[in-house]
mmCIF file of C-alpha atoms and ligand atoms in Angstrom:
data_model
loop_
_atom_site.group_PDB
_atom_site.id
_atom_site.type_symbol
_atom_site.label_atom_id
_atom_site.label_comp_id
_atom_site.label_asym_id
_atom_site.label_seq_id
_atom_site.Cartn_x
_atom_site.Cartn_y
_atom_site.Cartn_z
ATOM 1 C CA MET A 1 -0.525 43.605 -26.041
ATOM 2 C CA ILE A 2 0.600 40.461 -27.873
ATOM 3 C CA ILE A 3 3.472 38.785 -26.042
ATOM 4 C CA ASP A 4 5.222 36.581 -28.547
ATOM 5 C CA PHE A 5 7.499 33.913 -27.104
ATOM 6 C CA ARG A 6 7.305 31.661 -30.177
ATOM 7 C CA SER A 7 10.792 32.576 -31.335
ATOM 8 C CA ASP A 8 13.428 35.300 -31.230
ATOM 9 C CA THR A 9 12.869 35.576 -34.992
ATOM 10 C CA PHE A 10 9.695 37.606 -34.365
ATOM 11 C CA THR A 11 11.425 40.871 -33.457
ATOM 12 C CA ARG A 12 10.608 44.036 -35.392
ATOM 13 C CA PRO A 13 13.378 46.506 -36.230
ATOM 14 C CA THR A 14 13.563 49.315 -33.662
ATOM 15 C CA PRO A 15 13.155 52.922 -34.883
ATOM 16 C CA ALA A 16 16.939 53.391 -34.588
ATOM 17 C CA MET A 17 17.546 50.243 -36.635
ATOM 18 C CA LEU A 18 15.065 51.415 -39.270
ATOM 19 C CA ASP A 19 16.912 54.711 -39.377
ATOM 20 C CA ALA A 20 20.192 52.840 -39.954
ATOM 21 C CA MET A 21 18.524 51.113 -42.931
ATOM 22 C CA TYR A 22 17.046 54.334 -44.260
ATOM 23 C CA THR A 23 20.373 56.135 -44.224
ATOM 24 C CA ALA A 24 22.504 53.176 -45.402
ATOM 25 C CA THR A 25 24.958 53.670 -48.258
ATOM 26 C CA THR A 26 24.522 50.806 -50.703
ATOM 27 C CA GLY A 27 25.746 49.430 -54.020
ATOM 28 C CA ASP A 28 25.621 46.158 -55.937
ATOM 29 C CA ASP A 29 27.073 43.536 -53.619
ATOM 30 C CA VAL A 30 27.430 40.941 -56.394
ATOM 31 C CA TYR A 31 29.936 43.429 -57.860
ATOM 32 C CA GLY A 32 31.461 43.736 -54.371
ATOM 33 C CA GLU A 33 30.409 47.380 -54.364
ATOM 34 C CA ASP A 34 28.084 47.626 -51.400
ATOM 35 C CA PRO A 35 29.933 49.603 -48.697
ATOM 36 C CA SER A 36 27.534 48.543 -45.957
ATOM 37 C CA VAL A 37 27.869 44.847 -46.763
ATOM 38 C CA ASN A 38 31.650 45.208 -46.990
ATOM 39 C CA LYS A 39 31.684 46.988 -43.639
ATOM 40 C CA LEU A 40 29.541 44.358 -41.913
ATOM 41 C CA GLU A 41 31.684 41.541 -43.318
ATOM 42 C CA ALA A 42 34.902 43.250 -42.183
ATOM 43 C CA MET A 43 33.376 43.927 -38.769
ATOM 44 C CA MET A 44 32.347 40.299 -38.266
ATOM 45 C CA ALA A 45 35.704 38.951 -39.426
ATOM 46 C CA ALA A 46 37.513 41.303 -37.023
ATOM 47 C CA TYR A 47 35.145 40.502 -34.150
ATOM 48 C CA PHE A 48 36.019 36.807 -34.373
ATOM 49 C CA GLY A 49 39.659 37.403 -35.362
ATOM 50 C CA LYS A 50 39.239 35.767 -38.764
ATOM 51 C CA GLU A 51 40.235 36.931 -42.243
ATOM 52 C CA ALA A 52 36.938 37.229 -44.049
ATOM 53 C CA ALA A 53 33.150 36.977 -43.906
ATOM 54 C CA LEU A 54 30.150 36.600 -46.197
ATOM 55 C CA PHE A 55 26.692 38.125 -45.692
ATOM 56 C CA CYS A 56 23.952 35.592 -46.399
ATOM 57 C CA PRO A 57 20.146 35.867 -46.350
ATOM 58 C CA THR A 58 19.642 33.098 -43.761
ATOM 59 C CA GLY A 59 21.468 30.971 -41.233
ATOM 60 C CA THR A 60 20.413 27.902 -43.145
ATOM 61 C CA MET A 61 22.197 29.186 -46.226
ATOM 62 C CA SER A 62 25.354 30.076 -44.244
ATOM 63 C CA ASN A 63 25.486 26.608 -42.689
ATOM 64 C CA GLN A 64 24.801 24.745 -45.900
ATOM 65 C CA ILE A 65 27.376 26.784 -47.838
ATOM 66 C CA ALA A 66 29.948 25.938 -45.151
ATOM 67 C CA ILE A 67 29.132 22.220 -45.369
ATOM 68 C CA LYS A 68 29.373 22.370 -49.164
ATOM 69 C CA VAL A 69 32.785 24.056 -49.111
ATOM 70 C CA HIS A 70 34.208 21.726 -46.447
ATOM 71 C CA THR A 71 33.061 18.430 -48.000
ATOM 72 C CA GLN A 72 33.086 16.373 -51.206
ATOM 73 C CA PRO A 73 30.043 14.328 -52.321
ATOM 74 C CA GLY A 74 30.021 11.023 -50.456
ATOM 75 C CA ASP A 75 31.775 12.425 -47.379
ATOM 76 C CA GLU A 76 30.399 12.023 -43.881
ATOM 77 C CA VAL A 77 29.591 14.880 -41.511
ATOM 78 C CA ILE A 78 29.584 14.317 -37.742
ATOM 79 C CA HIS A 79 27.035 16.320 -35.736
ATOM 80 C CA SER A 80 24.493 15.986 -32.937
ATOM 81 C CA ASN A 81 21.218 14.144 -33.559
ATOM 82 C CA LEU A 82 19.503 17.392 -32.473
ATOM 83 C CA ALA A 83 21.530 19.677 -34.746
ATOM 84 C CA HIS A 84 19.666 22.360 -36.666
ATOM 85 C CA ILE A 85 21.723 21.521 -39.794
ATOM 86 C CA TYR A 86 20.298 17.993 -39.577
ATOM 87 C CA ILE A 87 16.693 18.342 -38.421
ATOM 88 C CA TYR A 88 15.641 21.793 -39.632
ATOM 89 C CA GLU A 89 17.470 22.483 -42.890
ATOM 90 C CA GLY A 90 15.443 20.502 -45.390
ATOM 91 C CA GLY A 91 17.929 17.693 -45.900
ATOM 92 C CA GLY A 92 20.535 20.170 -47.137
ATOM 93 C CA ILE A 93 23.523 18.038 -46.153
ATOM 94 C CA ALA A 94 22.381 15.402 -48.642
ATOM 95 C CA ALA A 95 20.739 17.643 -51.237
ATOM 96 C CA THR A 96 23.240 20.496 -51.460
ATOM 97 C CA SER A 97 26.489 18.739 -50.581
ATOM 98 C CA GLY A 98 25.749 15.099 -51.479
ATOM 99 C CA ALA A 99 27.248 14.232 -48.103
ATOM 100 C CA GLN A 100 25.816 11.929 -45.478
ATOM 101 C CA SER A 101 25.124 12.466 -41.815
ATOM 102 C CA ARG A 102 26.600 10.771 -38.780
ATOM 103 C CA PRO A 103 24.279 11.985 -36.011
ATOM 104 C CA LEU A 104 25.604 11.451 -32.472
ATOM 105 C CA GLU A 105 23.779 11.362 -29.195
ATOM 106 C CA GLY A 106 24.938 14.102 -26.822
ATOM 107 C CA ASP A 107 24.003 15.924 -23.655
ATOM 108 C CA ARG A 108 21.234 18.326 -24.751
ATOM 109 C CA GLY A 109 22.737 18.177 -28.239
ATOM 110 C CA MET A 110 26.279 18.789 -27.085
ATOM 111 C CA ILE A 111 28.426 15.947 -28.377
ATOM 112 C CA ALA A 112 31.629 14.814 -26.629
ATOM 113 C CA ALA A 113 35.135 14.658 -28.090
ATOM 114 C CA SER A 114 35.393 10.934 -27.257
ATOM 115 C CA ASP A 115 32.208 10.231 -29.250
ATOM 116 C CA VAL A 116 33.468 12.282 -32.185
ATOM 117 C CA LEU A 117 36.717 10.317 -32.160
ATOM 118 C CA ALA A 118 34.849 7.001 -32.067
ATOM 119 C CA ALA A 119 32.635 8.056 -35.011
ATOM 120 C CA ILE A 120 35.463 8.854 -37.424
ATOM 121 C CA ASN A 121 35.567 6.285 -40.179
ATOM 122 C CA PRO A 122 38.812 4.404 -40.849
ATOM 123 C CA ASP A 123 40.577 4.922 -44.173
ATOM 124 C CA ASP A 124 38.783 2.009 -45.824
ATOM 125 C CA VAL A 125 37.155 1.867 -49.279
ATOM 126 C CA HIS A 126 33.935 0.570 -47.716
ATOM 127 C CA LYS A 127 33.538 3.675 -45.641
ATOM 128 C CA ALA A 128 32.455 7.228 -46.299
ATOM 129 C CA ALA A 129 35.313 9.655 -45.746
ATOM 130 C CA THR A 130 34.726 11.642 -42.552
ATOM 131 C CA SER A 131 35.679 15.220 -43.346
ATOM 132 C CA LEU A 132 33.702 17.605 -41.160
ATOM 133 C CA VAL A 133 32.412 18.062 -37.614
ATOM 134 C CA CYS A 134 29.633 20.575 -36.953
ATOM 135 C CA LEU A 135 28.781 21.938 -33.508
ATOM 136 C CA GLU A 136 25.977 24.308 -32.477
ATOM 137 C CA ASN A 137 26.213 27.010 -29.782
ATOM 138 C CA THR A 138 23.930 27.841 -28.131
ATOM 139 C CA MET A 139 22.164 24.573 -28.785
ATOM 140 C CA ASN A 140 18.606 25.305 -29.887
ATOM 141 C CA ARG A 141 17.031 21.914 -29.121
ATOM 142 C CA GLY A 142 19.138 21.715 -25.974
ATOM 143 C CA GLY A 143 17.166 24.608 -24.474
ATOM 144 C CA GLY A 144 19.696 27.256 -25.465
ATOM 145 C CA CYS A 145 22.540 25.644 -23.515
ATOM 146 C CA CYS A 146 26.132 26.827 -23.846
ATOM 147 C CA TYR A 147 28.827 24.420 -24.959
ATOM 148 C CA ASP A 148 31.654 23.824 -22.506
ATOM 149 C CA MET A 149 34.724 25.473 -24.047
ATOM 150 C CA GLU A 150 37.044 22.767 -22.715
ATOM 151 C CA GLU A 151 35.041 20.165 -24.613
ATOM 152 C CA ILE A 152 35.167 22.286 -27.764
ATOM 153 C CA VAL A 153 38.961 22.442 -27.412
ATOM 154 C CA ARG A 154 39.114 18.641 -27.061
ATOM 155 C CA ILE A 155 36.932 18.246 -30.175
ATOM 156 C CA LYS A 156 39.274 20.595 -32.034
ATOM 157 C CA GLU A 157 42.239 18.391 -31.061
ATOM 158 C CA VAL A 158 40.417 15.348 -32.440
ATOM 159 C CA CYS A 159 39.753 17.279 -35.671
ATOM 160 C CA LEU A 160 43.383 18.357 -36.028
ATOM 161 C CA GLN A 161 44.672 14.830 -35.423
ATOM 162 C CA ASN A 162 42.283 13.393 -38.001
ATOM 163 C CA ASN A 163 42.364 16.093 -40.627
ATOM 164 C CA LEU A 164 38.729 17.143 -40.148
ATOM 165 C CA LYS A 165 37.293 20.617 -40.541
ATOM 166 C CA LEU A 166 35.255 22.111 -37.715
ATOM 167 C CA HIS A 167 32.207 24.329 -38.370
ATOM 168 C CA LEU A 168 30.072 26.130 -35.796
ATOM 169 C CA ASP A 169 26.376 26.814 -36.261
ATOM 170 C CA GLY A 170 26.392 29.939 -34.129
ATOM 171 C CA ALA A 171 22.858 31.134 -34.865
ATOM 172 C CA ARG A 172 22.764 32.176 -31.191
ATOM 173 C CA LEU A 173 26.500 32.475 -30.552
ATOM 174 C CA PHE A 174 26.080 36.031 -29.255
ATOM 175 C CA ASN A 175 23.776 34.667 -26.541
ATOM 176 C CA ALA A 176 26.493 32.183 -25.555
ATOM 177 C CA LEU A 177 29.183 34.873 -25.555
ATOM 178 C CA VAL A 178 27.120 37.136 -23.312
ATOM 179 C CA ALA A 179 26.131 34.297 -20.970
ATOM 180 C CA THR A 180 29.660 32.895 -20.566
ATOM 181 C CA GLY A 181 31.807 35.997 -20.995
ATOM 182 C CA GLU A 182 33.979 34.092 -23.482
ATOM 183 C CA ASN A 183 36.162 35.929 -25.972
ATOM 184 C CA PRO A 184 34.805 35.806 -29.556
ATOM 185 C CA ALA A 185 38.381 35.476 -30.865
ATOM 186 C CA THR A 186 38.619 32.087 -29.121
ATOM 187 C CA TYR A 187 35.872 30.872 -31.455
ATOM 188 C CA GLY A 188 37.648 32.346 -34.475
ATOM 189 C CA GLU A 189 40.830 30.559 -33.487
ATOM 190 C CA ILE A 190 39.195 27.155 -33.011
ATOM 191 C CA PHE A 191 36.627 26.916 -35.779
ATOM 192 C CA ASP A 192 37.451 26.739 -39.487
ATOM 193 C CA SER A 193 34.127 28.463 -40.138
ATOM 194 C CA LEU A 194 31.339 30.004 -38.091
ATOM 195 C CA SER A 195 27.844 31.117 -39.022
ATOM 196 C CA VAL A 196 26.027 33.668 -36.892
ATOM 197 C CA CYS A 197 22.436 34.844 -37.244
ATOM 198 C CA LEU A 198 21.343 38.467 -37.305
ATOM 199 C CA ASN A 199 17.666 37.498 -37.513
ATOM 200 C CA LYS A 200 17.502 35.968 -33.999
ATOM 201 C CA GLY A 201 18.548 37.705 -30.769
ATOM 202 C CA MET A 202 20.312 40.468 -32.660
ATOM 203 C CA GLY A 203 16.893 41.756 -33.705
ATOM 204 C CA CYS A 204 17.474 42.249 -37.444
ATOM 205 C CA PRO A 205 14.751 41.405 -39.958
ATOM 206 C CA ILE A 206 16.998 39.278 -42.176
ATOM 207 C CA GLY A 207 20.467 37.883 -42.374
ATOM 208 C CA SER A 208 23.313 35.714 -41.278
ATOM 209 C CA VAL A 209 27.059 35.987 -41.659
ATOM 210 C CA LEU A 210 29.482 33.185 -42.493
ATOM 211 C CA ILE A 211 33.020 33.756 -41.229
ATOM 212 C CA GLY A 212 36.281 32.022 -42.163
ATOM 213 C CA SER A 213 39.628 32.283 -43.940
ATOM 214 C CA THR A 214 40.053 34.312 -47.133
ATOM 215 C CA ASP A 215 40.288 31.126 -49.184
ATOM 216 C CA PHE A 216 37.209 29.578 -47.538
ATOM 217 C CA ILE A 217 35.111 32.719 -48.056
ATOM 218 C CA ARG A 218 36.222 32.986 -51.701
ATOM 219 C CA LYS A 219 34.831 29.477 -52.290
ATOM 220 C CA ALA A 220 31.751 30.216 -50.170
ATOM 221 C CA ARG A 221 30.995 33.307 -52.257
ATOM 222 C CA ARG A 222 30.823 31.157 -55.394
ATOM 223 C CA VAL A 223 28.474 28.658 -53.722
ATOM 224 C CA ARG A 224 26.286 31.488 -52.430
ATOM 225 C CA LYS A 225 25.924 32.838 -55.978
ATOM 226 C CA ARG A 226 25.230 29.374 -57.391
ATOM 227 C CA ILE A 227 22.354 28.740 -55.010
ATOM 228 C CA GLY A 228 20.862 32.167 -55.561
ATOM 229 C CA GLY A 229 22.086 33.999 -52.484
ATOM 230 C CA GLY A 230 23.946 36.796 -54.284
ATOM 231 C CA MET A 231 21.926 39.883 -53.338
ATOM 232 C CA ARG A 232 22.272 43.314 -54.916
ATOM 233 C CA GLN A 233 21.745 46.317 -52.620
ATOM 234 C CA ALA A 234 21.931 44.108 -49.575
ATOM 235 C CA GLY A 235 23.453 47.023 -47.673
ATOM 236 C CA PHE A 236 20.001 48.049 -46.455
ATOM 237 C CA MET A 237 19.983 44.750 -44.555
ATOM 238 C CA ALA A 238 23.677 44.780 -43.669
ATOM 239 C CA ALA A 239 23.128 48.189 -42.057
ATOM 240 C CA THR A 240 20.812 46.527 -39.526
ATOM 241 C CA GLY A 241 23.589 44.054 -38.745
ATOM 242 C CA ILE A 242 26.116 46.842 -38.191
ATOM 243 C CA TYR A 243 23.630 48.568 -35.926
ATOM 244 C CA ALA A 244 22.984 45.343 -33.999
ATOM 245 C CA MET A 245 26.710 44.653 -33.549
ATOM 246 C CA GLU A 246 27.012 48.076 -31.951
ATOM 247 C CA HIS A 247 23.831 48.114 -29.864
ATOM 248 C CA HIS A 248 22.244 44.697 -29.430
ATOM 249 C CA ILE A 249 24.908 42.371 -28.079
ATOM 250 C CA GLU A 250 25.209 43.302 -24.385
ATOM 251 C CA ARG A 251 21.447 43.707 -24.061
ATOM 252 C CA LEU A 252 21.014 39.953 -24.602
ATOM 253 C CA ALA A 253 21.757 39.652 -20.870
ATOM 254 C CA GLN A 254 18.320 41.218 -20.332
ATOM 255 C CA ASP A 255 16.657 38.466 -22.398
ATOM 256 C CA HIS A 256 18.478 35.874 -20.306
ATOM 257 C CA LEU A 257 17.243 37.457 -17.051
ATOM 258 C CA HIS A 258 13.702 37.530 -18.423
ATOM 259 C CA ALA A 259 13.907 33.835 -19.280
ATOM 260 C CA LYS A 260 15.130 33.025 -15.759
ATOM 261 C CA ASP A 261 12.274 35.052 -14.203
ATOM 262 C CA ILE A 262 9.637 33.215 -16.208
ATOM 263 C CA ALA A 263 11.306 29.851 -15.581
ATOM 264 C CA GLY A 264 11.268 30.548 -11.847
ATOM 265 C CA GLU A 265 7.524 31.190 -11.951
ATOM 266 C CA LEU A 266 6.891 28.058 -14.003
ATOM 267 C CA LEU A 267 8.915 25.851 -11.682
ATOM 268 C CA LYS A 268 6.507 26.672 -8.830
ATOM 269 C CA LYS A 269 3.749 24.904 -10.758
ATOM 270 C CA SER A 270 2.856 21.262 -10.212
ATOM 271 C CA PHE A 271 1.987 20.874 -13.907
ATOM 272 C CA VAL A 272 5.530 21.798 -14.962
ATOM 273 C CA GLY A 273 7.764 18.738 -15.156
ATOM 274 C CA HIS A 274 11.328 18.495 -16.370
ATOM 275 C CA MET A 275 12.742 21.800 -17.589
ATOM 276 C CA LEU A 276 16.002 22.046 -19.508
ATOM 277 C CA PRO A 277 18.438 24.288 -17.587
ATOM 278 C CA VAL A 278 17.770 27.901 -18.618
ATOM 279 C CA GLU A 279 21.206 29.232 -19.559
ATOM 280 C CA THR A 280 20.226 31.864 -22.124
ATOM 281 C CA ASN A 281 16.942 32.963 -23.746
ATOM 282 C CA ILE A 282 15.118 29.636 -24.224
ATOM 283 C CA ILE A 283 12.758 27.953 -21.761
ATOM 284 C CA SER A 284 11.861 24.388 -22.694
ATOM 285 C CA PHE A 285 9.819 22.224 -20.351
ATOM 286 C CA ASP A 286 7.538 19.219 -20.068
ATOM 287 C CA LEU A 287 3.933 19.422 -18.951
ATOM 288 C CA VAL A 288 2.882 16.690 -16.529
ATOM 289 C CA GLY A 289 -0.423 15.535 -15.043
ATOM 290 C CA HIS A 290 -3.813 15.296 -16.738
ATOM 291 C CA ASP A 291 -4.838 18.917 -17.094
ATOM 292 C CA TRP A 292 -2.457 20.361 -19.634
ATOM 293 C CA THR A 293 -1.298 19.020 -22.963
ATOM 294 C CA PRO A 294 1.088 21.298 -24.878
ATOM 295 C CA ARG A 295 -1.787 22.214 -27.214
ATOM 296 C CA LEU A 296 -4.215 23.098 -24.399
ATOM 297 C CA PHE A 297 -1.504 25.013 -22.561
ATOM 298 C CA CYS A 298 -0.642 27.093 -25.651
ATOM 299 C CA ASP A 299 -4.325 27.711 -26.438
ATOM 300 C CA TYR A 300 -5.026 28.863 -22.874
ATOM 301 C CA LEU A 301 -2.150 31.349 -22.910
ATOM 302 C CA LYS A 302 -3.140 32.541 -26.377
ATOM 303 C CA LYS A 303 -6.410 33.830 -24.902
ATOM 304 C CA GLU A 304 -4.219 35.988 -22.656
ATOM 305 C CA GLU A 305 -2.346 37.159 -25.795
ATOM 306 C CA ILE A 306 0.705 35.143 -24.778
ATOM 307 C CA LEU A 307 2.069 33.091 -27.667
ATOM 308 C CA LEU A 308 4.355 30.066 -27.440
ATOM 309 C CA ASN A 309 4.912 26.827 -29.323
ATOM 310 C CA PRO A 310 4.634 23.140 -28.497
ATOM 311 C CA VAL A 311 7.880 21.344 -29.386
ATOM 312 C CA SER A 312 6.770 17.747 -28.837
ATOM 313 C CA ASP A 313 3.858 15.712 -27.448
ATOM 314 C CA THR A 314 4.932 16.673 -23.940
ATOM 315 C CA ALA A 315 7.031 19.831 -24.164
ATOM 316 C CA VAL A 316 6.575 23.515 -24.919
ATOM 317 C CA ARG A 317 9.145 26.215 -25.613
ATOM 318 C CA MET A 318 9.290 29.937 -24.891
ATOM 319 C CA VAL A 319 11.965 32.268 -26.252
ATOM 320 C CA THR A 320 12.732 35.754 -24.912
ATOM 321 C CA HIS A 321 14.036 38.525 -27.158
ATOM 322 C CA LEU A 322 14.292 42.245 -27.904
ATOM 323 C CA ASP A 323 10.517 42.699 -28.196
ATOM 324 C CA ILE A 324 9.763 41.140 -24.809
ATOM 325 C CA SER A 325 9.644 44.011 -22.324
ATOM 326 C CA PRO A 326 9.818 43.863 -18.498
ATOM 327 C CA VAL A 327 6.070 44.665 -18.449
ATOM 328 C CA MET A 328 5.386 41.660 -20.667
ATOM 329 C CA VAL A 329 7.476 39.413 -18.435
ATOM 330 C CA ALA A 330 5.571 40.660 -15.377
ATOM 331 C CA LYS A 331 2.227 39.978 -17.065
ATOM 332 C CA THR A 332 3.346 36.522 -18.157
ATOM 333 C CA CYS A 333 4.506 35.665 -14.637
ATOM 334 C CA ALA A 334 1.188 36.932 -13.226
ATOM 335 C CA VAL A 335 -0.831 34.809 -15.669
ATOM 336 C CA ILE A 336 1.224 31.712 -14.881
ATOM 337 C CA ALA A 337 0.872 32.359 -11.143
ATOM 338 C CA GLU A 338 -2.933 32.173 -11.562
ATOM 339 C CA MET A 339 -2.878 28.855 -13.409
ATOM 340 C CA GLU A 340 -3.652 25.561 -11.750
HETATM 341 C C1 PLP B 1 17.467 29.731 -36.599
HETATM 342 C C2 PLP B 1 18.621 28.814 -36.656
HETATM 343 C C3 PLP B 1 19.389 28.662 -37.821
HETATM 344 C C4 PLP B 1 19.127 29.375 -39.124
HETATM 345 O O1 PLP B 1 17.843 29.716 -39.363
HETATM 346 P P1 PLP B 1 17.365 30.631 -40.585
HETATM 347 O O2 PLP B 1 15.941 30.785 -40.286
HETATM 348 O O3 PLP B 1 17.658 29.891 -41.820
HETATM 349 O O4 PLP B 1 18.136 31.922 -40.512
HETATM 350 C C5 PLP B 1 20.462 27.822 -37.768
HETATM 351 N N1 PLP B 1 20.786 27.166 -36.646
HETATM 352 C C6 PLP B 1 20.090 27.293 -35.502
HETATM 353 C C7 PLP B 1 20.533 26.583 -34.298
HETATM 354 C C8 PLP B 1 18.975 28.121 -35.471
HETATM 355 O O5 PLP B 1 18.287 28.240 -34.332
#
């Protein structure tokens, strides 16, 4: 029994999800003729109370398309120094949009409205034009923490007053929605664009959806085609997204409970140092003392068929998901309990 905590991207489609793929009605989506893709896009737009949506192969593509549509070459984008768009997307802000980054220090990657305001460049020919702010929720490198909605509202006010667009990297937004009980329409109202991942907690093999106004999505569709993201019978994949929207959102609460159980067991251990607060499905903690480096710790657990990843010289990360069962959590807790 392999217990894979490396990422929530490792899930396999369930039999019911495979059945949804098998029975999907499809067509050529570049022609706009794939009913399943059209249905998923309409569903996502409605869920967030926005006009339109675009099915993309990856979250990286959704985010980078959004940045491209919201900016001109030479513009500046404000985001956290831990943002996925900045540290894990291959330099896309510069390469795809020709824009430059203004990374800000935040609390676990959550930047404050006052810092955003202070980072906006004046209207001065020496300066890059600030045009976009990007937030991430939940924050991956922040240990899956949930952004405070009041702070998001304050950031939105700063954006409105300074004519900036606001994009959300919501790869794990469903985790945040389940953990906080927030209304998805609040996100649709605040953000000019949102990207959500289907390939993470939602348990789909592939996919992300970019959501925004009709005009924004029309432009995004052209960028998607240009960079090679126009897929043909993508409905086989969209069908998994429709299935996940109907069956895999509320169950994320189970992943969050599993993460808390494992975190509780870890915190009893003297070799576990600082742990980021476990708010959703990510457990990120430092190893202290002389016995365990992240590498040794991961190798030891691997012998027990428990997989996880080091994230730095001192820290490791575990992620719970659809394919982590209560039995697996119990075994993991038992193995940790035996460690010294
Ligand atoms: C996983 C992830 C993405 C997108 O990843 P893809 O593998 O390109 O789908 C974007 N943002 C965050 C925060 C993520 O965790």
